[in-house]
Coordinates of C-alpha atoms in Angstrom, one line a residue:
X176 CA 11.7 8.3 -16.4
X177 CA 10.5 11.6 -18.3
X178 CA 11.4 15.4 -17.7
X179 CA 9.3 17.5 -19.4
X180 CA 11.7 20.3 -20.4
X181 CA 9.1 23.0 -22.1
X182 CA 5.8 22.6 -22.3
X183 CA 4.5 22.7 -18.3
X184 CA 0.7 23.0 -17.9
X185 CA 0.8 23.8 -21.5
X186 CA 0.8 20.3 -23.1
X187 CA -2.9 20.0 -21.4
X188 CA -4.0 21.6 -24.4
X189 CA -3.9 20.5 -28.0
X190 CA -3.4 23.5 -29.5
X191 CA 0.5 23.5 -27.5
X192 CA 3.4 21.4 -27.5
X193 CA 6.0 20.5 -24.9
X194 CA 10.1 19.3 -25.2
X195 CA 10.6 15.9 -23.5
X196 CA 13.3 14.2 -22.6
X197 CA 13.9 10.4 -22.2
X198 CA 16.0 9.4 -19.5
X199 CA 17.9 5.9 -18.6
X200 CA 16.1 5.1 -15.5
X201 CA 13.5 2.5 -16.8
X202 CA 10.6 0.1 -15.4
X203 CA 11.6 -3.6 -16.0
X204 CA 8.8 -6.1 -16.2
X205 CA 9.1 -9.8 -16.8
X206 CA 6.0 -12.3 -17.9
X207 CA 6.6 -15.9 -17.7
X208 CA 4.4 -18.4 -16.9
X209 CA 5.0 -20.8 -13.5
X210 CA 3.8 -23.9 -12.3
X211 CA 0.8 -24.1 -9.7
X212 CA 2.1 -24.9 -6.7
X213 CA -1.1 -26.3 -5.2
X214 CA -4.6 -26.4 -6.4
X215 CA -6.4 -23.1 -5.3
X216 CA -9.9 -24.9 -5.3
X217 CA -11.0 -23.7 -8.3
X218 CA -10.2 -26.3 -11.4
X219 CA -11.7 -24.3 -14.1
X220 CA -10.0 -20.7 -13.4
X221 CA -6.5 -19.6 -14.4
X222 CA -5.2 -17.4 -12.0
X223 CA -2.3 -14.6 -11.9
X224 CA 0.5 -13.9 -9.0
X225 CA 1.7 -10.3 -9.5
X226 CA 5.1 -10.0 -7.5
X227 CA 5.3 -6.2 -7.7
X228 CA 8.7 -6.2 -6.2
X229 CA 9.9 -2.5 -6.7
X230 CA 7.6 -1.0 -4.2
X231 CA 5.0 -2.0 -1.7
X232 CA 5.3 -5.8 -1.4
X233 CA 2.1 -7.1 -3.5
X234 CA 1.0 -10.2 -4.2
X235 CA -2.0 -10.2 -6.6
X236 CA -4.5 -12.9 -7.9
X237 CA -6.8 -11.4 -10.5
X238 CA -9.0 -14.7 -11.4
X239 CA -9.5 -14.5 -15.3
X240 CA -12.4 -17.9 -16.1
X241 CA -11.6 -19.9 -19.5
X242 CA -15.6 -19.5 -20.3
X243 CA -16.4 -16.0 -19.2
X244 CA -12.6 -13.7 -18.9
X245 CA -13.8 -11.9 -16.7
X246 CA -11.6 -10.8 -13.8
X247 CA -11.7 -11.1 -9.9
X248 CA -9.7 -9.6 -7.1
X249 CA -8.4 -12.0 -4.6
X250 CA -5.9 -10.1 -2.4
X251 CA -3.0 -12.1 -0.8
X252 CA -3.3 -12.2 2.9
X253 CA 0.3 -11.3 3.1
X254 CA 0.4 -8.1 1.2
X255 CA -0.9 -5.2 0.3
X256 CA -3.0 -4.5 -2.9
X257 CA -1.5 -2.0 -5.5
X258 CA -4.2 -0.6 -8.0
X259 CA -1.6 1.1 -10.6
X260 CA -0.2 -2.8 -11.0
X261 CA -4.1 -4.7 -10.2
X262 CA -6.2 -2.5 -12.8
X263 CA -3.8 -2.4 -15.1
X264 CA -3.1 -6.0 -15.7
X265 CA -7.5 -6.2 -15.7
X266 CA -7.7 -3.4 -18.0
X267 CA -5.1 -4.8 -20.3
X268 CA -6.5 -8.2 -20.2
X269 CA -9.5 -6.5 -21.0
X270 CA -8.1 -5.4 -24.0
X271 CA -6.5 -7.8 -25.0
X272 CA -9.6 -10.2 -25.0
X273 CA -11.5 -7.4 -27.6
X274 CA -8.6 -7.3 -29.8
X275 CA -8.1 -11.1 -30.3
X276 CA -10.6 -13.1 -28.1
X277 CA -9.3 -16.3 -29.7
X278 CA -5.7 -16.0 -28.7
X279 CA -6.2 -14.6 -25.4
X280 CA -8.5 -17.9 -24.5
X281 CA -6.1 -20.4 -26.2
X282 CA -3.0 -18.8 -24.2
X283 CA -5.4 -19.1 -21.0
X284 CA -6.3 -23.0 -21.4
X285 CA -3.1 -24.1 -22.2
X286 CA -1.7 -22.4 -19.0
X287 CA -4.7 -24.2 -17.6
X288 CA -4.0 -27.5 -19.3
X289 CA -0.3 -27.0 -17.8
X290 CA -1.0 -26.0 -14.4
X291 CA 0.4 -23.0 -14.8
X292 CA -0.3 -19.2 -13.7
X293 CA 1.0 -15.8 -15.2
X294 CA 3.5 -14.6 -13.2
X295 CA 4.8 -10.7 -13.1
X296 CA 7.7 -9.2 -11.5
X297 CA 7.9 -5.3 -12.0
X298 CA 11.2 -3.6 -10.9
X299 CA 11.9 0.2 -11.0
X300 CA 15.9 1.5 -11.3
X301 CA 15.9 3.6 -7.9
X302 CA 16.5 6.6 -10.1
X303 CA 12.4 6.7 -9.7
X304 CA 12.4 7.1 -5.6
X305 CA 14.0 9.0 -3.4
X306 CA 17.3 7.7 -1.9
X307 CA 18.0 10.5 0.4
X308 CA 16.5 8.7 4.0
X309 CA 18.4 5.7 3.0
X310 CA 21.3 7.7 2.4
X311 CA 21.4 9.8 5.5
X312 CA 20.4 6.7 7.8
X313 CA 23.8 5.7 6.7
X314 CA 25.9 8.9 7.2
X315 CA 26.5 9.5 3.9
X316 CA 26.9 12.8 1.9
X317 CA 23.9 13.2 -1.2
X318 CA 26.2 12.0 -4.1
X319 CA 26.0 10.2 -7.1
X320 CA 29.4 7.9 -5.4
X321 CA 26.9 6.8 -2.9
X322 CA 24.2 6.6 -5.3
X323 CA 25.7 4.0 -7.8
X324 CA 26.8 1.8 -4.6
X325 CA 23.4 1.5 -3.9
X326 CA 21.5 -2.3 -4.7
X327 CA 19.3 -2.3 -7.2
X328 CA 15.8 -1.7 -7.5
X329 CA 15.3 -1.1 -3.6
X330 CA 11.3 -0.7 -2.6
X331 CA 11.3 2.6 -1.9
X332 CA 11.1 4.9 1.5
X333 CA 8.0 5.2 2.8
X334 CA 6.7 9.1 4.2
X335 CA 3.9 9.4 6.8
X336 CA 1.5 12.0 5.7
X337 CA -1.1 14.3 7.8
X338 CA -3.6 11.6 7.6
X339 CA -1.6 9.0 9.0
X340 CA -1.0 7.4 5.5
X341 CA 1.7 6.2 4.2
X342 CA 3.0 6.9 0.7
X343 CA 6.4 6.2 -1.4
X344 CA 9.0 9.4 -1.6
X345 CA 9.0 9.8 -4.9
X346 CA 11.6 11.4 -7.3
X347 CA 8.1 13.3 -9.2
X348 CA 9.4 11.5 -12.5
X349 CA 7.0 9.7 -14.2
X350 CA 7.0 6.6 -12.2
X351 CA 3.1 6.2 -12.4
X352 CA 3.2 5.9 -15.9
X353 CA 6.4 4.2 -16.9
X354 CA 4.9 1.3 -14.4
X355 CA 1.8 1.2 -15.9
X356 CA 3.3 1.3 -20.0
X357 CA 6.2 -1.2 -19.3
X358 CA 3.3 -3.4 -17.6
X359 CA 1.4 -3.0 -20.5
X360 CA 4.1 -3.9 -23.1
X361 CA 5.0 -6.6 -21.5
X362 CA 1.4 -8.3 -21.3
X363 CA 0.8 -7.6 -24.4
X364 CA 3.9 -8.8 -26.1
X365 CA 3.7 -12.2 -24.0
X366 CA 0.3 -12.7 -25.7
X367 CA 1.2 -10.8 -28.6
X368 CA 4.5 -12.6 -29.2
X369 CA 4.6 -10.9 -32.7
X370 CA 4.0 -7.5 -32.2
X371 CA 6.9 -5.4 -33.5
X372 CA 7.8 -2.9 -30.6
X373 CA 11.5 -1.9 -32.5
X374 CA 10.1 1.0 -34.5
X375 CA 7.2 3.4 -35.0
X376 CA 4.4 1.5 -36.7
X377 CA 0.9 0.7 -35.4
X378 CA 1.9 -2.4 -32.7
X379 CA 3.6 0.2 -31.2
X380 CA 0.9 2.6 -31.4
X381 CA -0.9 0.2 -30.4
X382 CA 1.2 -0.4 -27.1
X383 CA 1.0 3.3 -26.5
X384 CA -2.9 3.4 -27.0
X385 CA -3.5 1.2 -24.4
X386 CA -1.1 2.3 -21.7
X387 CA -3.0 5.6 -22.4
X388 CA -6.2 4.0 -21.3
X389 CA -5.0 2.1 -18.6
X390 CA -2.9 5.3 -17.0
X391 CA -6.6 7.0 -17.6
X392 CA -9.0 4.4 -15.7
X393 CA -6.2 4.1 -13.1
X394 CA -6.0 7.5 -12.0
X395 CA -9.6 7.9 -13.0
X396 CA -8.8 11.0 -14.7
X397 CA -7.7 12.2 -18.9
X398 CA -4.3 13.8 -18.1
X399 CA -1.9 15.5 -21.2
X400 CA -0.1 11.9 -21.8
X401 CA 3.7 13.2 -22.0
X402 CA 5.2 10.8 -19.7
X403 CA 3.3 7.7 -21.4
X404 CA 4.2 9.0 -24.7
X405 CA 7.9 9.3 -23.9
X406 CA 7.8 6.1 -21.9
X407 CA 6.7 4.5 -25.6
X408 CA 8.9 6.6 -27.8
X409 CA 11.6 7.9 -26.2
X410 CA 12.1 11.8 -26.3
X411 CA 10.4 14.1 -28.7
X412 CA 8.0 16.9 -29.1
X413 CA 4.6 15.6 -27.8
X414 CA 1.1 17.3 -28.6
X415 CA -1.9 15.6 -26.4
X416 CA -4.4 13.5 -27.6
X417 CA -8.1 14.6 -28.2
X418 CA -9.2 14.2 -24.8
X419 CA -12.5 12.7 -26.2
X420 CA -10.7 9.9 -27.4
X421 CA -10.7 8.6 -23.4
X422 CA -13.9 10.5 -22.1
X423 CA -15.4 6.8 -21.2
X424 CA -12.4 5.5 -19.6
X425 CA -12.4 7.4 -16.2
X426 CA -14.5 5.3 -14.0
X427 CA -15.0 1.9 -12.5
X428 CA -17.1 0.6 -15.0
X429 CA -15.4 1.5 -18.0
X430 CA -13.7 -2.3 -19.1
X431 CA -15.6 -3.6 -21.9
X432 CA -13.7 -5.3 -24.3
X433 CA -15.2 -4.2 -27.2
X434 CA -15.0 -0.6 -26.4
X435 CA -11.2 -0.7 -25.3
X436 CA -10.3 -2.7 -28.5
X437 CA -12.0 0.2 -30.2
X438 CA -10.7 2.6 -29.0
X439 CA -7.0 1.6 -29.0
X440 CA -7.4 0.9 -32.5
X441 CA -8.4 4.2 -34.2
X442 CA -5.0 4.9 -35.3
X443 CA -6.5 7.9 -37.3
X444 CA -7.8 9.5 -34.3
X445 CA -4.8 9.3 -31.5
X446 CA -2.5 10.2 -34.8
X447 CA 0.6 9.3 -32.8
X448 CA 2.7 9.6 -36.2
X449 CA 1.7 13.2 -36.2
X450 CA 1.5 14.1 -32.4
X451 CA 4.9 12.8 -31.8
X452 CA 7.9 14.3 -33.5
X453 CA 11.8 13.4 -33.1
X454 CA 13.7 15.2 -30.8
X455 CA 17.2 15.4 -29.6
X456 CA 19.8 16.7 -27.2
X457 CA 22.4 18.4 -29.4
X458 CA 25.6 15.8 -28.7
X459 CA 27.7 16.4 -25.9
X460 CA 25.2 17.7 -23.8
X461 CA 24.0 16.3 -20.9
X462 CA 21.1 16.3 -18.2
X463 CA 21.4 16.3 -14.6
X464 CA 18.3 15.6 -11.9
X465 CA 18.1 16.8 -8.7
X466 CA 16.0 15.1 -6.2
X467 CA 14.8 18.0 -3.9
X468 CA 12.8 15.4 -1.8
X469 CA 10.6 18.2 -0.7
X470 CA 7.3 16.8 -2.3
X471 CA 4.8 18.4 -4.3
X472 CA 1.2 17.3 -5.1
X473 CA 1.2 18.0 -8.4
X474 CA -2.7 17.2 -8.6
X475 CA -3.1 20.0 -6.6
X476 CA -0.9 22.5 -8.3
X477 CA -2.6 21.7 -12.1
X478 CA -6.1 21.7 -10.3
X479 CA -5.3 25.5 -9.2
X480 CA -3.9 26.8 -12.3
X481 CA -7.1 25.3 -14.0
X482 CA -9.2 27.1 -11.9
X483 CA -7.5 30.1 -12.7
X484 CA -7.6 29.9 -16.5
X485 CA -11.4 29.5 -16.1
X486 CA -11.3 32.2 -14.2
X487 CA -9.2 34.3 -15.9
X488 CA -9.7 33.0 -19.8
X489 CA -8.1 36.0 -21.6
X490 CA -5.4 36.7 -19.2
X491 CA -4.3 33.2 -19.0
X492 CA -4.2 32.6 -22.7
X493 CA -2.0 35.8 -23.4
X494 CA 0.3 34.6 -20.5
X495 CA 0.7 30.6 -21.7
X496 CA 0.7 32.0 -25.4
X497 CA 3.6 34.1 -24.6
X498 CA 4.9 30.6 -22.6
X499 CA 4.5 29.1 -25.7
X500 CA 6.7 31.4 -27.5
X501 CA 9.4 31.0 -25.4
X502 CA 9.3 27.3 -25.4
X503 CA 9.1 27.4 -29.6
X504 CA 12.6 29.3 -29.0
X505 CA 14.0 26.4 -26.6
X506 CA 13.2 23.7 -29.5
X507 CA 14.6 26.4 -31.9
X508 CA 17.6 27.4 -30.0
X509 CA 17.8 23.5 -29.3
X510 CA 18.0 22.3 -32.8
X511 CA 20.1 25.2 -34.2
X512 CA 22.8 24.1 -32.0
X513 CA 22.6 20.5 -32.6
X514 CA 23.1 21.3 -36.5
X515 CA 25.5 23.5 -36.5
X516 CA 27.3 20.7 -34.2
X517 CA 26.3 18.0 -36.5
X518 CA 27.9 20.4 -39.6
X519 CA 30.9 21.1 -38.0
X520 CA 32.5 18.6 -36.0
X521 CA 35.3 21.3 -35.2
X522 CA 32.9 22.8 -33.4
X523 CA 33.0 19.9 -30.6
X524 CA 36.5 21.1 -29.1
X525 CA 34.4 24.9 -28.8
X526 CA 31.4 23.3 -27.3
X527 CA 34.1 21.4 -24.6
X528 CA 35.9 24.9 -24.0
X529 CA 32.8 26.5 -23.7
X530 CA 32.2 24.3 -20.6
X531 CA 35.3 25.7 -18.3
X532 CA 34.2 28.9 -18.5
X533 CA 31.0 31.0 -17.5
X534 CA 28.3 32.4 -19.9
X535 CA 29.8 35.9 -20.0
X536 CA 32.9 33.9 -22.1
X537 CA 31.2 31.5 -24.5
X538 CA 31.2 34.4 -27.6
X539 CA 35.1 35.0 -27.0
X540 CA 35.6 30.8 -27.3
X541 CA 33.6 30.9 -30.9
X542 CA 31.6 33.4 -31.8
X543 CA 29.5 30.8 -33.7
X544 CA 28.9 28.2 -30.9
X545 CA 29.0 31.3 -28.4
X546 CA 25.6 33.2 -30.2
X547 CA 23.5 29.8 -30.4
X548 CA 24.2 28.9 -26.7
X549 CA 23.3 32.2 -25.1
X550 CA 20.1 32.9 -27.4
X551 CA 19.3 29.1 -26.2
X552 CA 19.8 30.3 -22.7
X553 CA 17.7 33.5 -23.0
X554 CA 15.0 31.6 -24.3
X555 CA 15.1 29.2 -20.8
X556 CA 15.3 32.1 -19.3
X557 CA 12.1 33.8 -20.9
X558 CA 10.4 29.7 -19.6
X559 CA 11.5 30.1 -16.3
X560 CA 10.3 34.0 -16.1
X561 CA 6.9 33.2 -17.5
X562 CA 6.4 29.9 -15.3
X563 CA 6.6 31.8 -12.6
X564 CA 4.4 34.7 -13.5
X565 CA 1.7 32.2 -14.4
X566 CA 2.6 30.7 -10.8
X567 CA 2.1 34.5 -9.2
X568 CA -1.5 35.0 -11.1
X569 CA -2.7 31.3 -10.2
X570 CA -1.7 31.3 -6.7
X571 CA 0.6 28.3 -6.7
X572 CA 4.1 27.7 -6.2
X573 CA 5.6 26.7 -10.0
X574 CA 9.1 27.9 -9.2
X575 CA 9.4 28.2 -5.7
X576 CA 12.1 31.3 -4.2
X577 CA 13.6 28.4 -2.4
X578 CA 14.4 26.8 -6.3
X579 CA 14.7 30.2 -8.1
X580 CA 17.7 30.9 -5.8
X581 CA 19.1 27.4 -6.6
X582 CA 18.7 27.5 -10.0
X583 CA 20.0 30.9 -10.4
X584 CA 23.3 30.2 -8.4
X585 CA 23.7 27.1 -10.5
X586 CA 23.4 28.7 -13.7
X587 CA 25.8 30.8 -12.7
X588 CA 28.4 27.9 -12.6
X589 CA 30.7 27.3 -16.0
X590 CA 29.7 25.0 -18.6
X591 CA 25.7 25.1 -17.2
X592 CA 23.5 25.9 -20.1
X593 CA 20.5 26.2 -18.4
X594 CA 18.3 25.2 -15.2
X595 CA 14.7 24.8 -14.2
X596 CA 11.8 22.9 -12.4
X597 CA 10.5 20.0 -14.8
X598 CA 6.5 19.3 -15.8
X599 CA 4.3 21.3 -13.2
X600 CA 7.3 22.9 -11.0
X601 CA 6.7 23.1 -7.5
X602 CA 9.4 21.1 -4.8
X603 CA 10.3 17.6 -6.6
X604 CA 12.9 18.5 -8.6
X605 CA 15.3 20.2 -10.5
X606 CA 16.8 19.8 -14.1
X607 CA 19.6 20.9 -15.3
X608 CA 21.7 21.0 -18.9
X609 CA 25.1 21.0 -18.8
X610 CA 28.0 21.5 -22.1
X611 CA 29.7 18.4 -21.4
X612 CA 29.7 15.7 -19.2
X613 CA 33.1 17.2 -17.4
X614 CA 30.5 19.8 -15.8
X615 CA 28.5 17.1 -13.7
X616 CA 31.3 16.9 -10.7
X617 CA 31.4 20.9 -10.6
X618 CA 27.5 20.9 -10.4
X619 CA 27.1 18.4 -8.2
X620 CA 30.2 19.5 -5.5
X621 CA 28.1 22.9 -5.9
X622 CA 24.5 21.4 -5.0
X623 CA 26.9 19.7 -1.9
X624 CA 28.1 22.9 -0.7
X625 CA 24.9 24.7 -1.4
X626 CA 22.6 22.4 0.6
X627 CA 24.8 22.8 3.5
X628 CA 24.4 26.8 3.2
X629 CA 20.7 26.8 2.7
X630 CA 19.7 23.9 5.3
X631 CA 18.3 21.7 2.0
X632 CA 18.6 18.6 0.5
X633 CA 19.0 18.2 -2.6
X634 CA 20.3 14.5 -4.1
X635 CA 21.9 14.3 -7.4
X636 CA 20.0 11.5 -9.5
X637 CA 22.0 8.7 -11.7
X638 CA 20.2 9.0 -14.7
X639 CA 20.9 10.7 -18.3
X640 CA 19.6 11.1 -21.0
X641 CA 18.6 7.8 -23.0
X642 CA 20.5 8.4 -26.8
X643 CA 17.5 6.5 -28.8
X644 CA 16.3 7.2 -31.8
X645 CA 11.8 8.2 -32.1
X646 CA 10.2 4.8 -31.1
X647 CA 12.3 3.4 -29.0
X648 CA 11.5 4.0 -25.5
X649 CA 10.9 0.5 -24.9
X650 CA 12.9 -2.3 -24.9
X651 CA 13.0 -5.9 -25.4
X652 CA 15.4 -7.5 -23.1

């Protein structure tokens, strides 16, 4: 899971950067091969059952032939089809057969000499959908209590839209693309058993470059990349990718070996050893999600504010330049604190004190600690302010007045450093950064009582920050 601190609508562009932050809640997926339990008719194919358990119950045969690799849909009469999880596995397979033809067939007629197929199981922490039906279906308050009691990986609630349709109630954090790159790391370590996914270097890169082409040709669009970047390398400051790197990707017939191998492999051009930087919390602090369960399409929102800054070029660029400079100050304000922290452990105790009290106090507990967290929280301030100025002049809702006045009343609280809406804004969610972890209860009791007051919901979420180091977003378990 990703929450894109600074850097909203902004990291589109190449010329900006955005903060990211990578949280615990994670995508599991596990290759293995099984045995066949009965011959499907066809001798001379190898197929693949995909049990994508974490969410719509799918049950997937892409048909990949020893002689030709190419793949077939068969859909299971018992399920239904899931395209982020079906073109995915064909785009990677894809892949992998232009990047080493050789293995790729020698893994598929061994599994054919064995009777065996490739089987998937893909399960999401419930961190990534919505708990807050489930919840109230059982009488029971929006808490974090209730939400560690939970099972895990439940498929997720399912929401009825105009058209009849139904869709998963999403937590609007990065699910899309941490399915698709732990999908894609685990294929290609299975058939890649070497590749070294422990540290930057260019098998990770490597990793990352094709989950970036598969999150393209499944959503049939060249998005900014943040939340595929950060599901490879954990937090950090993240500049896009030339968008001409994937100009060839975003349509049906865009799977030709050759061309993905290709393109995955110019390290050169997708740079990620210069795109990505390290970034950090400073120590001590901590993140809180809320789940506002509202729902935003955040398609639509970043459609309208593009329309606007093609509209309105010179008036857009002096409002996100100015956006810019308040998210440089974040990182700054960000960083400063963490080594002044890092230089002075005494500091540590200030930083804990700092959290009992309200902003209006933290220069009389250190005058030291007290000046970097409020010029920090100025500068969030300045994000929030300019978000939703750029919101007013493009005609969409990037801080809502129903979040402003939540985030407002929770920054307000002691120990809260600062609040906002993640990525593109709008009604998903809520962040917010807290001096120590003894401030979670307060701000969660708060949202409690709030929600109550203002007839919303508004579901504190398990996860935290994940304490990696750059390049280590995923795991091997």
């Amino acid at each position: 899971m990703t929450v894109l601190l600074t850097g909203g609508y902004l990291v589109l562009q190449e010329q900006y950067c955005g903060l990211v932050l990578a949280t615990t809640a994670r995508f599991h997926t596990r290759v293995e091969t099984q045995k066949i339990a009965a011959s499907n008719g066809r001798d001379d194919d190898v197929s693949q059952s995909i049990d994508h358990s974490h969410a719509l119950p799918t049950h997937l045969e892409p048909v990949l032939t020893s002689s030709t690799c190419a793949a077939d849909h068969v859909q299971s009469q018992t399920s239904d089809r899931n395209a982020y999880v079906e073109e995915t596995l064909v785009a990677t397979m894809n892949g992998l057969l232009g990047l080493d033809q050789a293995v790729l067939v020698e893994h598929l007629r061994a599994m054919q000499q064995q009777q065996e197929r490739l089987h998937v199981l893909l399960q999401a922490d419930n961190d990534f959908y919505s708990q807050v039906h489930r919840l109230q279906a059982a009488n029971q308050c929006l808490c974090r209590e209730h939400l560690r009691a939970l099972p895990p990986f439940l498929p997720p609630s399912m929401e009825q839209q105009a058209d009849g349709s139904l869709v998963a109630a999403k937590t609007g954090m990065g699910s899309s693309a941490a399915l698709i790159t732990s999908l894609v790391a685990a294929l290609m370590a299975f058939f890649l058993p070497t590749l070294d996914l422990a540290r930057p270097g260019p098998d990770l890169y490597l990793i990352h470059n094709m989950a970036q082409l598969c999150h393209c040709f499944v959503q049939r669009k060249i998005g900014s990349g943040f939340d595929v970047s950060t599901a490879c390398f954990g937090s950090q400051r993240y500049t896009r990718f030339p968008r001409s790197l994937l100009d060839g990707f975003s349509h049906e017939d865009a799977l030709l070996p050759s061309k993905i191998a290709a393109c995955v492999s110019d390290h050169e051009r997708w740079a990620c050893d210069v795109r990505v930087q390290p970034f950090r919390l400073p120590t001590g602090l901590r993140l809180l999600m809320g789940d506002i369960s509202a729902g935003s399409a955040t398609v639509s929102l970043v459609r309208q504010v593009l329309n606007w800054q093609q509209e309105q070029p010179e008036e857009s660029k002096r409002l996100m330049d100015a956006l810019h400079g308040f998210n440089q100050r974040v990182a700054a304000g960000l960083d400063a604190l963490d080594h002044a922290l890092q230089a002075d452990p005494a500091l540590h105790e200030k930083r804990v004190a700092a959290a009992d009290v309200t902003s209006d106090q933290w220069l009389e507990i250190n005058a030291t600690i007290g000046a970097l967290l409020l010029k920090t929280r100025e500068a969030f301030v300045q994000v929030r302010s300019s978000l939703r100025n750029m919101g007013a002049q493009a005609g969409v809702p990037i801080e809502p007045p129903s979040q402003t006045d939540l985030l407002d009343a929770t920054m307000a609280l002691p120990g809260v450093l600062a609040a906002g809406v993640p990525g593109a804004g709008g009604f998903d969610a809520v962040f917010v950064l807290v001096l120590d972890a003894s401030v979670l209860p307060r701000v969660e009791a708060f949202w409690q009582s709030y929600a109550s007051s203002a007839s919303s919901r508004i579901c504190p979420l398990l996860c935290d920050v994940a304490v990696t180091n750059l390049g280590t977003g995923l795991v091997r378990e």
